[in-house]
PDB file of C-alpha atoms (C1' of nucleotides) in Angstrom:
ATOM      1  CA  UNK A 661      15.854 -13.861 -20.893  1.00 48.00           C
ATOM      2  CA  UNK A 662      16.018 -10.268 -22.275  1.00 55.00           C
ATOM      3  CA  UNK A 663      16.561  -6.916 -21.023  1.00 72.00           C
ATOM      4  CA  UNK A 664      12.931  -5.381 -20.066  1.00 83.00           C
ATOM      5  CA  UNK A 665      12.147  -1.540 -21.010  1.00 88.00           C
ATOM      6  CA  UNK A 666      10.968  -1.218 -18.297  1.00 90.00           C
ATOM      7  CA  UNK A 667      12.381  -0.260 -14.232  1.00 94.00           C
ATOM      8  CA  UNK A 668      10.555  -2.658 -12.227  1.00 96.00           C
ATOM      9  CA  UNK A 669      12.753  -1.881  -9.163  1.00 95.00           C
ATOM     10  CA  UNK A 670      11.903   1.643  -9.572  1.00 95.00           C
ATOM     11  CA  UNK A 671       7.908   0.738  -9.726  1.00 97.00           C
ATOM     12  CA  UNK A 672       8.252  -1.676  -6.827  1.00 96.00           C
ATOM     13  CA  UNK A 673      10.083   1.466  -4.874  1.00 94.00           C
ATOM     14  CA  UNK A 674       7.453   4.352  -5.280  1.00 95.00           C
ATOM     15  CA  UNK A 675       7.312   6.414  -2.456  1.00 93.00           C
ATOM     16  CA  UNK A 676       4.386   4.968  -0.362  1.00 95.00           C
ATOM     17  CA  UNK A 677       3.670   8.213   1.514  1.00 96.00           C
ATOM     18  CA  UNK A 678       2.236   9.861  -1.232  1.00 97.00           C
ATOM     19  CA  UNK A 679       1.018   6.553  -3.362  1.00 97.00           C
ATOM     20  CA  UNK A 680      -1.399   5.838  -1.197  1.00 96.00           C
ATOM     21  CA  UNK A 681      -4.349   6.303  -2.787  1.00 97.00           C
ATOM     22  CA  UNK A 682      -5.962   8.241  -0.479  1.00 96.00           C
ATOM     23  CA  UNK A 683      -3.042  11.053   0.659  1.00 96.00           C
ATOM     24  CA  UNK A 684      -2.592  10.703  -3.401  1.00 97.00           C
ATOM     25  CA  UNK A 685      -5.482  12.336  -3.489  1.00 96.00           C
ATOM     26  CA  UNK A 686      -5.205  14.619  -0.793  1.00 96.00           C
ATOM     27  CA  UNK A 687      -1.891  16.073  -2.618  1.00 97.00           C
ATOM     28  CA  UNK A 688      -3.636  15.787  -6.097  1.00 97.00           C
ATOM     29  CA  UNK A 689      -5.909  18.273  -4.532  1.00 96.00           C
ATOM     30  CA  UNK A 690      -3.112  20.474  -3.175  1.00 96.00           C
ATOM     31  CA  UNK A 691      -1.001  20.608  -6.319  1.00 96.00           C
ATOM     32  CA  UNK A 692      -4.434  22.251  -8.071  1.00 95.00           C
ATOM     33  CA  UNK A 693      -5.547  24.398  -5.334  1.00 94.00           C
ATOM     34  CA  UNK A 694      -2.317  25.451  -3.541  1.00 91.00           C
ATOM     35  CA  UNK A 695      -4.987  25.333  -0.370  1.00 93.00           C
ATOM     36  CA  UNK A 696      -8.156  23.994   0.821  1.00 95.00           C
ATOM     37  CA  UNK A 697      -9.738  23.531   4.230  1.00 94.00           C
ATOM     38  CA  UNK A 698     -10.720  20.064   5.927  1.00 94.00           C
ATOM     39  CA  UNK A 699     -14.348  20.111   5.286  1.00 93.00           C
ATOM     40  CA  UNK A 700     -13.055  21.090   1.285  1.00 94.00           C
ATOM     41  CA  UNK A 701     -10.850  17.859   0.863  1.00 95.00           C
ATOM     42  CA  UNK A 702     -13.528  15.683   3.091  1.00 95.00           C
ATOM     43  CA  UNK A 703     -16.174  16.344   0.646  1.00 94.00           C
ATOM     44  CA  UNK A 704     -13.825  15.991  -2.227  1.00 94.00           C
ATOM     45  CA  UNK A 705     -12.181  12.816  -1.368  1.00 94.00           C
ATOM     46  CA  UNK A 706     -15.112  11.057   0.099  1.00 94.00           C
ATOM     47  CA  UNK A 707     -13.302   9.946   3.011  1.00 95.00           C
ATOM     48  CA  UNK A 708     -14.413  10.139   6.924  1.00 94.00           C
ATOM     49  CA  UNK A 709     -13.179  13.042   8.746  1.00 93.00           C
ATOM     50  CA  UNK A 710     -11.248  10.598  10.614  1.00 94.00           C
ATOM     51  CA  UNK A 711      -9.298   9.231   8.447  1.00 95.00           C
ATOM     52  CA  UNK A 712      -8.506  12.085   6.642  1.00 96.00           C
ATOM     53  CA  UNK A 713      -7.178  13.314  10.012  1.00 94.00           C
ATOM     54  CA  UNK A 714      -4.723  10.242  10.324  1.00 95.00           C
ATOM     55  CA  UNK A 715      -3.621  10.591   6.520  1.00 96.00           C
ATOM     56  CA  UNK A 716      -3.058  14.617   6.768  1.00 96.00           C
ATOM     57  CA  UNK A 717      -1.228  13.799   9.814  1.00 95.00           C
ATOM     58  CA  UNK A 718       0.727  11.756   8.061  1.00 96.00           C
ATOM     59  CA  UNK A 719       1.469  13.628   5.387  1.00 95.00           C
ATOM     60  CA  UNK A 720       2.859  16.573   7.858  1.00 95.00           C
ATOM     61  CA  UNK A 721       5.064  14.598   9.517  1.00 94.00           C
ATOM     62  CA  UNK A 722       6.506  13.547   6.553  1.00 95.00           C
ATOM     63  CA  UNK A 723       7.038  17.501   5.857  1.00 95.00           C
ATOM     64  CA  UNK A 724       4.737  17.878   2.632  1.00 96.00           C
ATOM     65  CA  UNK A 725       2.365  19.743   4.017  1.00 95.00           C
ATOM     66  CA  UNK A 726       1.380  22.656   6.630  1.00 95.00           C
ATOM     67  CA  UNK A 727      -1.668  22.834   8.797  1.00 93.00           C
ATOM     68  CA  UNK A 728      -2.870  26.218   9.492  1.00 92.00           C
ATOM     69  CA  UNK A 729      -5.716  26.412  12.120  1.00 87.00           C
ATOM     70  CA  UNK A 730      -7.915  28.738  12.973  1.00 80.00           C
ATOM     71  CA  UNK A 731     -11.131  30.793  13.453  1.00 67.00           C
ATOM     72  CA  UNK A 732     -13.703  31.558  10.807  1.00 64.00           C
ATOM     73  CA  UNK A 733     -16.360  33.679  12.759  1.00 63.00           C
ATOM     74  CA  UNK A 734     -17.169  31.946  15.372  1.00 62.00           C
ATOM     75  CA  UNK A 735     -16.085  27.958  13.332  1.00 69.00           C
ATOM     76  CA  UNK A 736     -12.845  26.630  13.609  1.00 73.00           C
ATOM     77  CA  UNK A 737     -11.131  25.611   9.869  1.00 83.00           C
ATOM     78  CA  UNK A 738      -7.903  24.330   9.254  1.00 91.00           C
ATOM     79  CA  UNK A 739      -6.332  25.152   6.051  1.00 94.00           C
ATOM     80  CA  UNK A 740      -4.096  22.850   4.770  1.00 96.00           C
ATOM     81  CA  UNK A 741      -1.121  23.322   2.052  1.00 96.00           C
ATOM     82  CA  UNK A 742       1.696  21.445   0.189  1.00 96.00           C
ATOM     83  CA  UNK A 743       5.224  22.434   1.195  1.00 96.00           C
ATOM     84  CA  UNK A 744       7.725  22.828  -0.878  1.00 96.00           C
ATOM     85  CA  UNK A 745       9.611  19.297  -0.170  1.00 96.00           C
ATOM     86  CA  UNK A 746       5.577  18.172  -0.202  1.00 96.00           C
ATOM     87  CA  UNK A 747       4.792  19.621  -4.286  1.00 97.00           C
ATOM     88  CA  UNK A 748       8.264  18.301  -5.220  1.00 96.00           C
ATOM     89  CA  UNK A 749       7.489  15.062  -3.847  1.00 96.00           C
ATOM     90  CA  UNK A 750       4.380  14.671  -5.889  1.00 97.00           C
ATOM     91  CA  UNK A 751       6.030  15.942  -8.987  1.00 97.00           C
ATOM     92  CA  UNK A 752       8.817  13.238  -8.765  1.00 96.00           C
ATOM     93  CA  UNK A 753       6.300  11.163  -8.427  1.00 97.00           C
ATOM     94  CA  UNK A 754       4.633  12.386 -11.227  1.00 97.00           C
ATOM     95  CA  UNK A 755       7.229  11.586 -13.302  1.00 97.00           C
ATOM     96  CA  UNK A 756       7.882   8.067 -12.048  1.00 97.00           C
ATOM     97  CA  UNK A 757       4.526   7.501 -13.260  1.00 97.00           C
ATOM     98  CA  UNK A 758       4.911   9.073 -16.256  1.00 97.00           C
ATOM     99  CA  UNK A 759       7.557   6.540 -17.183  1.00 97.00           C
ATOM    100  CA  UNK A 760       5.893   4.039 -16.358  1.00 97.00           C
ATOM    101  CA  UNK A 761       2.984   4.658 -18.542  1.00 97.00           C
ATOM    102  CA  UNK A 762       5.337   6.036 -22.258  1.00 97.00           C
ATOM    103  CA  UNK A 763       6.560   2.107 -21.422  1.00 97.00           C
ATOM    104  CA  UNK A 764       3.162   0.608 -21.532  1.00 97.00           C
ATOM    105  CA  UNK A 765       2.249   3.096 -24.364  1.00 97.00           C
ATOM    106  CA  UNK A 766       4.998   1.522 -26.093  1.00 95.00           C
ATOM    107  CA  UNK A 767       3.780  -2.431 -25.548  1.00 94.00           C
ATOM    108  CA  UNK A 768       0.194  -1.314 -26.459  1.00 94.00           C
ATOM    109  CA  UNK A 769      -1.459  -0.846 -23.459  1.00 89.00           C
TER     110      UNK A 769
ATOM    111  CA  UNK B 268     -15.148  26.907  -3.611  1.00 46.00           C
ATOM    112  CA  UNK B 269     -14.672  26.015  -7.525  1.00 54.00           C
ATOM    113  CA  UNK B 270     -15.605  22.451  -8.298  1.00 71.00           C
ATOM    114  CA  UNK B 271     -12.266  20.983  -9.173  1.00 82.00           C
ATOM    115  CA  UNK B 272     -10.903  19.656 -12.694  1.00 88.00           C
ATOM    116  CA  UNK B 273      -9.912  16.044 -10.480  1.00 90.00           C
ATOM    117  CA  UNK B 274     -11.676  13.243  -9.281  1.00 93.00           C
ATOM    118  CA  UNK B 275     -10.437  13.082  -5.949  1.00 95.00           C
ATOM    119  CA  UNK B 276     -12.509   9.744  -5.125  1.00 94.00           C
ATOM    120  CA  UNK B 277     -11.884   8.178  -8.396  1.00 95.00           C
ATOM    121  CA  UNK B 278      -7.910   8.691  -7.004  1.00 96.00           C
ATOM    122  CA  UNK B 279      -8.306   7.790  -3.124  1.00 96.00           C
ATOM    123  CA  UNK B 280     -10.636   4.326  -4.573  1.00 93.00           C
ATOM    124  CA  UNK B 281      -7.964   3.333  -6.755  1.00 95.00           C
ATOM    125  CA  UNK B 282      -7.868  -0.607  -6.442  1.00 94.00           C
ATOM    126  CA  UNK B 283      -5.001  -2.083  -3.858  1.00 96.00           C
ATOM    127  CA  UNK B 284      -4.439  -5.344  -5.712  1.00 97.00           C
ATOM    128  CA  UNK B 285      -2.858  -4.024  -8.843  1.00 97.00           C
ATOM    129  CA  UNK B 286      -1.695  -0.446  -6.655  1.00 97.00           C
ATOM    130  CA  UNK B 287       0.369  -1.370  -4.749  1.00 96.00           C
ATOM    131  CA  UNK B 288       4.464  -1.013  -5.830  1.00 97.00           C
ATOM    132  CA  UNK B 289       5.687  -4.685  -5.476  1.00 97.00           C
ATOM    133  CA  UNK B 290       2.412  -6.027  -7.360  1.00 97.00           C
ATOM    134  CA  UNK B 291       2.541  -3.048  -9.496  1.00 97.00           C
ATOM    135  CA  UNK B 292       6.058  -3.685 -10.418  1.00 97.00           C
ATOM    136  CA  UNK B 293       4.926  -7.687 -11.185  1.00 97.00           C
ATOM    137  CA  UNK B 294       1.624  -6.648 -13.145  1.00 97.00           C
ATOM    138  CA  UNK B 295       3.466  -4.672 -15.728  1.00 97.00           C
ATOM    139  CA  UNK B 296       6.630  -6.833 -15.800  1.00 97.00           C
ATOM    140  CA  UNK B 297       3.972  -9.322 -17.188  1.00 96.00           C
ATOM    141  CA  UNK B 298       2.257  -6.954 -18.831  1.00 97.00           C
ATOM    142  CA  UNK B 299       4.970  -6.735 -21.425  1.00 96.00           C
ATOM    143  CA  UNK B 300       6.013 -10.475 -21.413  1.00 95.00           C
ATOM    144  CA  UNK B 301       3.418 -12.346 -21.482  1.00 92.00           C
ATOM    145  CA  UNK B 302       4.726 -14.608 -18.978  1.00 94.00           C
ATOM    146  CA  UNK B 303       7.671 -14.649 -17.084  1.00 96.00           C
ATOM    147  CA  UNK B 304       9.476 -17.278 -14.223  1.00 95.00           C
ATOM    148  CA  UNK B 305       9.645 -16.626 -10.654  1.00 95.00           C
ATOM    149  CA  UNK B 306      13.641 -16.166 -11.109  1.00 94.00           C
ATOM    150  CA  UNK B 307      13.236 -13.989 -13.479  1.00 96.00           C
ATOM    151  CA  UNK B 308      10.647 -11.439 -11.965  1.00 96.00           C
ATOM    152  CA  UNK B 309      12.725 -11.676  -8.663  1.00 96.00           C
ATOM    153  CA  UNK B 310      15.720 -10.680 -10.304  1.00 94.00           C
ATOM    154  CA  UNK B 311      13.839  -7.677 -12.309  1.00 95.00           C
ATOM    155  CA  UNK B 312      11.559  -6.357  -9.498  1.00 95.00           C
ATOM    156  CA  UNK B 313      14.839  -6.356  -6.366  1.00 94.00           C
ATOM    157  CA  UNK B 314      12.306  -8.180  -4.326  1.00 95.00           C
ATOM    158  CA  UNK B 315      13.137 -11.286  -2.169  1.00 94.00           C
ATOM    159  CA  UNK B 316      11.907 -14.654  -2.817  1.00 94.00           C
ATOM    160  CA  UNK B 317       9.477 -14.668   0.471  1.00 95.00           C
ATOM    161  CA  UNK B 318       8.004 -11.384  -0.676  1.00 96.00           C
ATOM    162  CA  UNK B 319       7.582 -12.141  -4.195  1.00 97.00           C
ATOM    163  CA  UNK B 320       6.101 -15.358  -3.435  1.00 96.00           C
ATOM    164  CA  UNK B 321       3.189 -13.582  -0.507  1.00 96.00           C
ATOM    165  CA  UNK B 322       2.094 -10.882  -3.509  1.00 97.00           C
ATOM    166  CA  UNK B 323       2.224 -13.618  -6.483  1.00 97.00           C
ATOM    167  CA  UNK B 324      -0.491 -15.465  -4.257  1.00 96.00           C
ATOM    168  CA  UNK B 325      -2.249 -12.515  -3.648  1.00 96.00           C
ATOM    169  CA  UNK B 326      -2.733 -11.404  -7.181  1.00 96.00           C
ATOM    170  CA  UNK B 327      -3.389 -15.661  -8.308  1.00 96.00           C
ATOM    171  CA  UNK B 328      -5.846 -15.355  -5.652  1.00 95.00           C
ATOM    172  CA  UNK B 329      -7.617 -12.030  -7.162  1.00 95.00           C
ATOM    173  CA  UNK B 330      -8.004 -14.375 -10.371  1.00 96.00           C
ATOM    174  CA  UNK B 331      -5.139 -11.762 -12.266  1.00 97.00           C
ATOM    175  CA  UNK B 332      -2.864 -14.449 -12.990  1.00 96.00           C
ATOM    176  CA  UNK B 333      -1.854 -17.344 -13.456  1.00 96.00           C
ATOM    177  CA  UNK B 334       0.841 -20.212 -11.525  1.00 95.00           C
ATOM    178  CA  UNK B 335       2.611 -22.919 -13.795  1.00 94.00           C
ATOM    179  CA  UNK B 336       4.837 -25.309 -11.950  1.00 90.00           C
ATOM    180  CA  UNK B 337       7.107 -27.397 -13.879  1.00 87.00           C
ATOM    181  CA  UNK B 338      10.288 -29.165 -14.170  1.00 78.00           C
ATOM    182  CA  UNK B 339      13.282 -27.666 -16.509  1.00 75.00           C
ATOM    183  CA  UNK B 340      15.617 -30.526 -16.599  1.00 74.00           C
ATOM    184  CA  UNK B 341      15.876 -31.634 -12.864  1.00 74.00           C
ATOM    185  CA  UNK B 342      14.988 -27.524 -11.669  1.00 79.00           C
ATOM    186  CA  UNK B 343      11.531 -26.390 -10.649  1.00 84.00           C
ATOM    187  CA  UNK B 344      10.423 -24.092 -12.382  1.00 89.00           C
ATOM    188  CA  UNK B 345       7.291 -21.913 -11.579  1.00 94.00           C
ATOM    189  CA  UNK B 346       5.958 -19.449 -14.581  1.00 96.00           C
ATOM    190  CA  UNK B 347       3.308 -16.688 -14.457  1.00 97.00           C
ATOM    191  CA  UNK B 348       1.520 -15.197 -16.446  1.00 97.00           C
ATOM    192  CA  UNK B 349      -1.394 -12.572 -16.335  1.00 97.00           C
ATOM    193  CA  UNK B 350      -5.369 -13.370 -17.234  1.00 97.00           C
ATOM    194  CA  UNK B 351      -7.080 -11.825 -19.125  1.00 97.00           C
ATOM    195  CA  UNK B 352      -8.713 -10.492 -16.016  1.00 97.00           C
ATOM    196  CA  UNK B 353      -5.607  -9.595 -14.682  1.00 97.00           C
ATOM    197  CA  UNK B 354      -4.616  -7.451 -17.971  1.00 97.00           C
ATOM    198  CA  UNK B 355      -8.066  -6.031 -18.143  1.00 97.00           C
ATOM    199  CA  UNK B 356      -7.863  -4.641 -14.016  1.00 97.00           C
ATOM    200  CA  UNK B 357      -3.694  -3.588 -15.113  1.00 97.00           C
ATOM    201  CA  UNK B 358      -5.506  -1.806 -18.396  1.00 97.00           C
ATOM    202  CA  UNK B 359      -8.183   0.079 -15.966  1.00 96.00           C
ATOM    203  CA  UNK B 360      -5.583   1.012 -13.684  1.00 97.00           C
ATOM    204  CA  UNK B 361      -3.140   2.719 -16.582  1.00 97.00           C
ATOM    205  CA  UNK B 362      -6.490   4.550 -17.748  1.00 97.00           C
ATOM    206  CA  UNK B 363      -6.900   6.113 -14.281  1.00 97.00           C
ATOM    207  CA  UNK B 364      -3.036   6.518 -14.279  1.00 97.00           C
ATOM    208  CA  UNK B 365      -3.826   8.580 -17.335  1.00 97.00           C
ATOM    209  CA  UNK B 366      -6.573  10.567 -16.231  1.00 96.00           C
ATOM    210  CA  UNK B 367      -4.865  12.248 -13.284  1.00 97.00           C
ATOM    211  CA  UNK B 368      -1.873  12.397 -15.400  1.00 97.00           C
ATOM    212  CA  UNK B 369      -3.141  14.183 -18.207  1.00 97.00           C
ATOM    213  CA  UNK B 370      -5.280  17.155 -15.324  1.00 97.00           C
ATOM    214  CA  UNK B 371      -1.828  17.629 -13.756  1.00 97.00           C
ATOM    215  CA  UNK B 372      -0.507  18.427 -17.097  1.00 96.00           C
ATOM    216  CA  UNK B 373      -3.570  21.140 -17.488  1.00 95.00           C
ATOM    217  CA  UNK B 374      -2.405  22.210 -13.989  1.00 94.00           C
ATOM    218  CA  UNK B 375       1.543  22.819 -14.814  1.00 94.00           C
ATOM    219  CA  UNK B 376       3.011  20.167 -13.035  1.00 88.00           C
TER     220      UNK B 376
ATOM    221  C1'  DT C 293     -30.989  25.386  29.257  1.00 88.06           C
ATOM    222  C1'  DC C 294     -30.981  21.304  26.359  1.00 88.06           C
ATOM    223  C1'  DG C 295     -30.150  19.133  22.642  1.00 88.06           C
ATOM    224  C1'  DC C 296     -28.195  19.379  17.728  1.00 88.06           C
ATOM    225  C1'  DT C 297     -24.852  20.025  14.462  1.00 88.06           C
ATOM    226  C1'  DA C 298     -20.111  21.103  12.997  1.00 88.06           C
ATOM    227  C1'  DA C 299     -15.157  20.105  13.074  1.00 88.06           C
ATOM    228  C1'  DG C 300     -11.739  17.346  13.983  1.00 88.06           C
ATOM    229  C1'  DT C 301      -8.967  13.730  16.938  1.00 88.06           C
ATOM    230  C1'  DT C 302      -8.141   9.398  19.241  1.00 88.06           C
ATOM    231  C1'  DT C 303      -8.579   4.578  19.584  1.00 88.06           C
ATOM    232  C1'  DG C 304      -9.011  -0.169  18.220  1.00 88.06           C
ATOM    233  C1'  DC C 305      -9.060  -3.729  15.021  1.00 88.06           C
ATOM    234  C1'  DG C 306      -8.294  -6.145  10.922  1.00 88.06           C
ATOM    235  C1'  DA C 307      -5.299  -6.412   6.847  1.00 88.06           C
ATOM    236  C1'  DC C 308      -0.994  -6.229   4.895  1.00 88.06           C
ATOM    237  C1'  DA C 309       4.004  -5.858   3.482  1.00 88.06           C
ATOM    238  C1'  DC C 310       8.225  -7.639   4.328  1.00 88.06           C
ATOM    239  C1'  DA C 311      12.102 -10.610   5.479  1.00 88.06           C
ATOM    240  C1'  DA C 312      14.004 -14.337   8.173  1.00 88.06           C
ATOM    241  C1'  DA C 313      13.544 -19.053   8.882  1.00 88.06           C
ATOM    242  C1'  DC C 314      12.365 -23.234   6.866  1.00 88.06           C
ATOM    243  C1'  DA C 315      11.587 -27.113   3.403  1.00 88.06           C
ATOM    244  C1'  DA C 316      12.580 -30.048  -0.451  1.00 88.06           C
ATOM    245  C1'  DG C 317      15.267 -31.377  -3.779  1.00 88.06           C
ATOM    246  C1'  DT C 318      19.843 -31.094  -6.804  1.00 88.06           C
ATOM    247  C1'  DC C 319      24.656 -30.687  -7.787  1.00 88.06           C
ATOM    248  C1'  DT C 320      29.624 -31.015  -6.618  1.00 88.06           C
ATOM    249  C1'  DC C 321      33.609 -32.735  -4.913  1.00 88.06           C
ATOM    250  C1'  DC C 322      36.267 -35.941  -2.437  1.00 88.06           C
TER     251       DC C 322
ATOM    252  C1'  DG D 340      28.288 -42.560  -1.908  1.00 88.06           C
ATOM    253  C1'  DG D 341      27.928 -39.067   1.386  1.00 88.06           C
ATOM    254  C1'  DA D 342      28.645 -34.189   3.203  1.00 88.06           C
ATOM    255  C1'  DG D 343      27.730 -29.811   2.246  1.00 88.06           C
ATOM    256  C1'  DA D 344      26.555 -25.917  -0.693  1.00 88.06           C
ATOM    257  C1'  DC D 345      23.131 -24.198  -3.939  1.00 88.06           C
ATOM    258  C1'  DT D 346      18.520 -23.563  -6.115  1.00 88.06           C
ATOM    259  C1'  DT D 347      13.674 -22.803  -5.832  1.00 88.06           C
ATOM    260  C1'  DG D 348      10.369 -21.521  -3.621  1.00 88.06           C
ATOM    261  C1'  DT D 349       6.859 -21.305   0.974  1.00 88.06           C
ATOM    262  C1'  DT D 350       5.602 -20.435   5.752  1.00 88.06           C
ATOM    263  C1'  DT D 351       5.756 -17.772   9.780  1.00 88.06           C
ATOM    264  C1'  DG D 352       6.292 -13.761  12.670  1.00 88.06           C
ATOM    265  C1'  DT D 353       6.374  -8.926  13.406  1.00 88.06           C
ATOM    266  C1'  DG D 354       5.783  -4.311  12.849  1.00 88.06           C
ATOM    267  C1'  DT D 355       3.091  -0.954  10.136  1.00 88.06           C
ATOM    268  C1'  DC D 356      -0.867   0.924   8.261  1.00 88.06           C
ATOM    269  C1'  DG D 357      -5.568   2.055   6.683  1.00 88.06           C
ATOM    270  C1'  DC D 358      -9.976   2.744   8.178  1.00 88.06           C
ATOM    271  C1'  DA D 359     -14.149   3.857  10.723  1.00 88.06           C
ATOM    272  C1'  DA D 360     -16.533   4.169  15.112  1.00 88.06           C
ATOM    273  C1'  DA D 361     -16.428   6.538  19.252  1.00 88.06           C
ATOM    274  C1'  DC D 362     -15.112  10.598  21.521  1.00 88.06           C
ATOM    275  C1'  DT D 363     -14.123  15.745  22.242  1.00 88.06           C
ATOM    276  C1'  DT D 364     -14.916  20.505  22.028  1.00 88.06           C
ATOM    277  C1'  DA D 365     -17.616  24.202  20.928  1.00 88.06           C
ATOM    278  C1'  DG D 366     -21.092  27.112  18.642  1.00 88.06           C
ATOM    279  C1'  DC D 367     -26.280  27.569  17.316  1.00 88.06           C
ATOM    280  C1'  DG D 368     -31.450  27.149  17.706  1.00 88.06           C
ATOM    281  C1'  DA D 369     -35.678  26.639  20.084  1.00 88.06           C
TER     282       DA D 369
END
DNA sequence: TCGCTAAGTTTGCGACACAAACAAGTCTCC
DNA sequence: GGAGACTTGTTTGTGTCGCAAACTTAGCGA
């Protein structure tokens, strides 16, 4: 059987912490903004507060991004950014993807 | 705050079946070959047999492909191949690929 | 004061990914 | 021809994870 063009170990290996489709789009969000508030990325993303809780949780622990909380008048707001290790993440990422799509460009999809 | 140039929800509802890596990695091994054996695809994708085996299920049971079972001389032989709903959900999923793709590109990443 | 709303967090459950164990048959070598 | 290794997959078990409902804490209005 031939050679494939494309890196299917590579696909199968894509960082799950930021493919996830919904911290993708919490750090799609970051990468245009630099920062946004809870309430900002809530609305944006459609998700429940709660589980955009768990995933920016996540997403801290892994170290890609900072949670900065604190007092708006009288309303609490936490601000959330990437990190650096957090915006290089998503950029390799980027480019994983990338590749993957010039292949399928390639076979016509 | 500015609406954004991203559609966070289109991103965080991204389908599962064809999303995530190790069906990924299948999808668009067939994607390019039209069909392919279980050998084969195991070999290509790093995966083990058991694992393989779970997501090939899961994706025949989604209706985006196909399971063959014959004999090769006195082997087994099991071949897959994608439907042409299977190619059509892989074709969806490149064009949303694209989309965040080409507004990270706008955004210098 | 008594809800009502805002802003998150914690908890609980169902789904899932993964690999180790297993099954069924074939080939090899003595 | 029979013991054991190999090939080709499937089933089972376990730990992880995503998700939303319930909960918490605190300001605001009537």
């Amino acid at each position: 059987m031939r050679a494939l063009p494309l890196d299917a170990q590579a696909v199968a290996s894509l960082d799950r912490t930021v493919h996830e489709p919904a911290r993708l789009a919490v750090v799609a969000c970051l990468a245009v903004v630099d920062e946004a508030d809870f309430v900002f990325l809530q609305s944006q993303t459609g998700m429940t507060g709660g589980n955009l809780s768990s995933h920016v949780k996540k997403l801290e622990k892994a170290g890609f991004l900072t949670i900065r909380k604190e007092f708006v008048g009288a309303k609490p707001c936490t601000t959330l950014a990437l990190t650096e290790a957090g915006r290089d993440a998503f950029k390799s990422y980027l480019t994983a993807l990338r590749t993957l799509l010039r292949v399928m460009d390639g076979a016509g999809l």
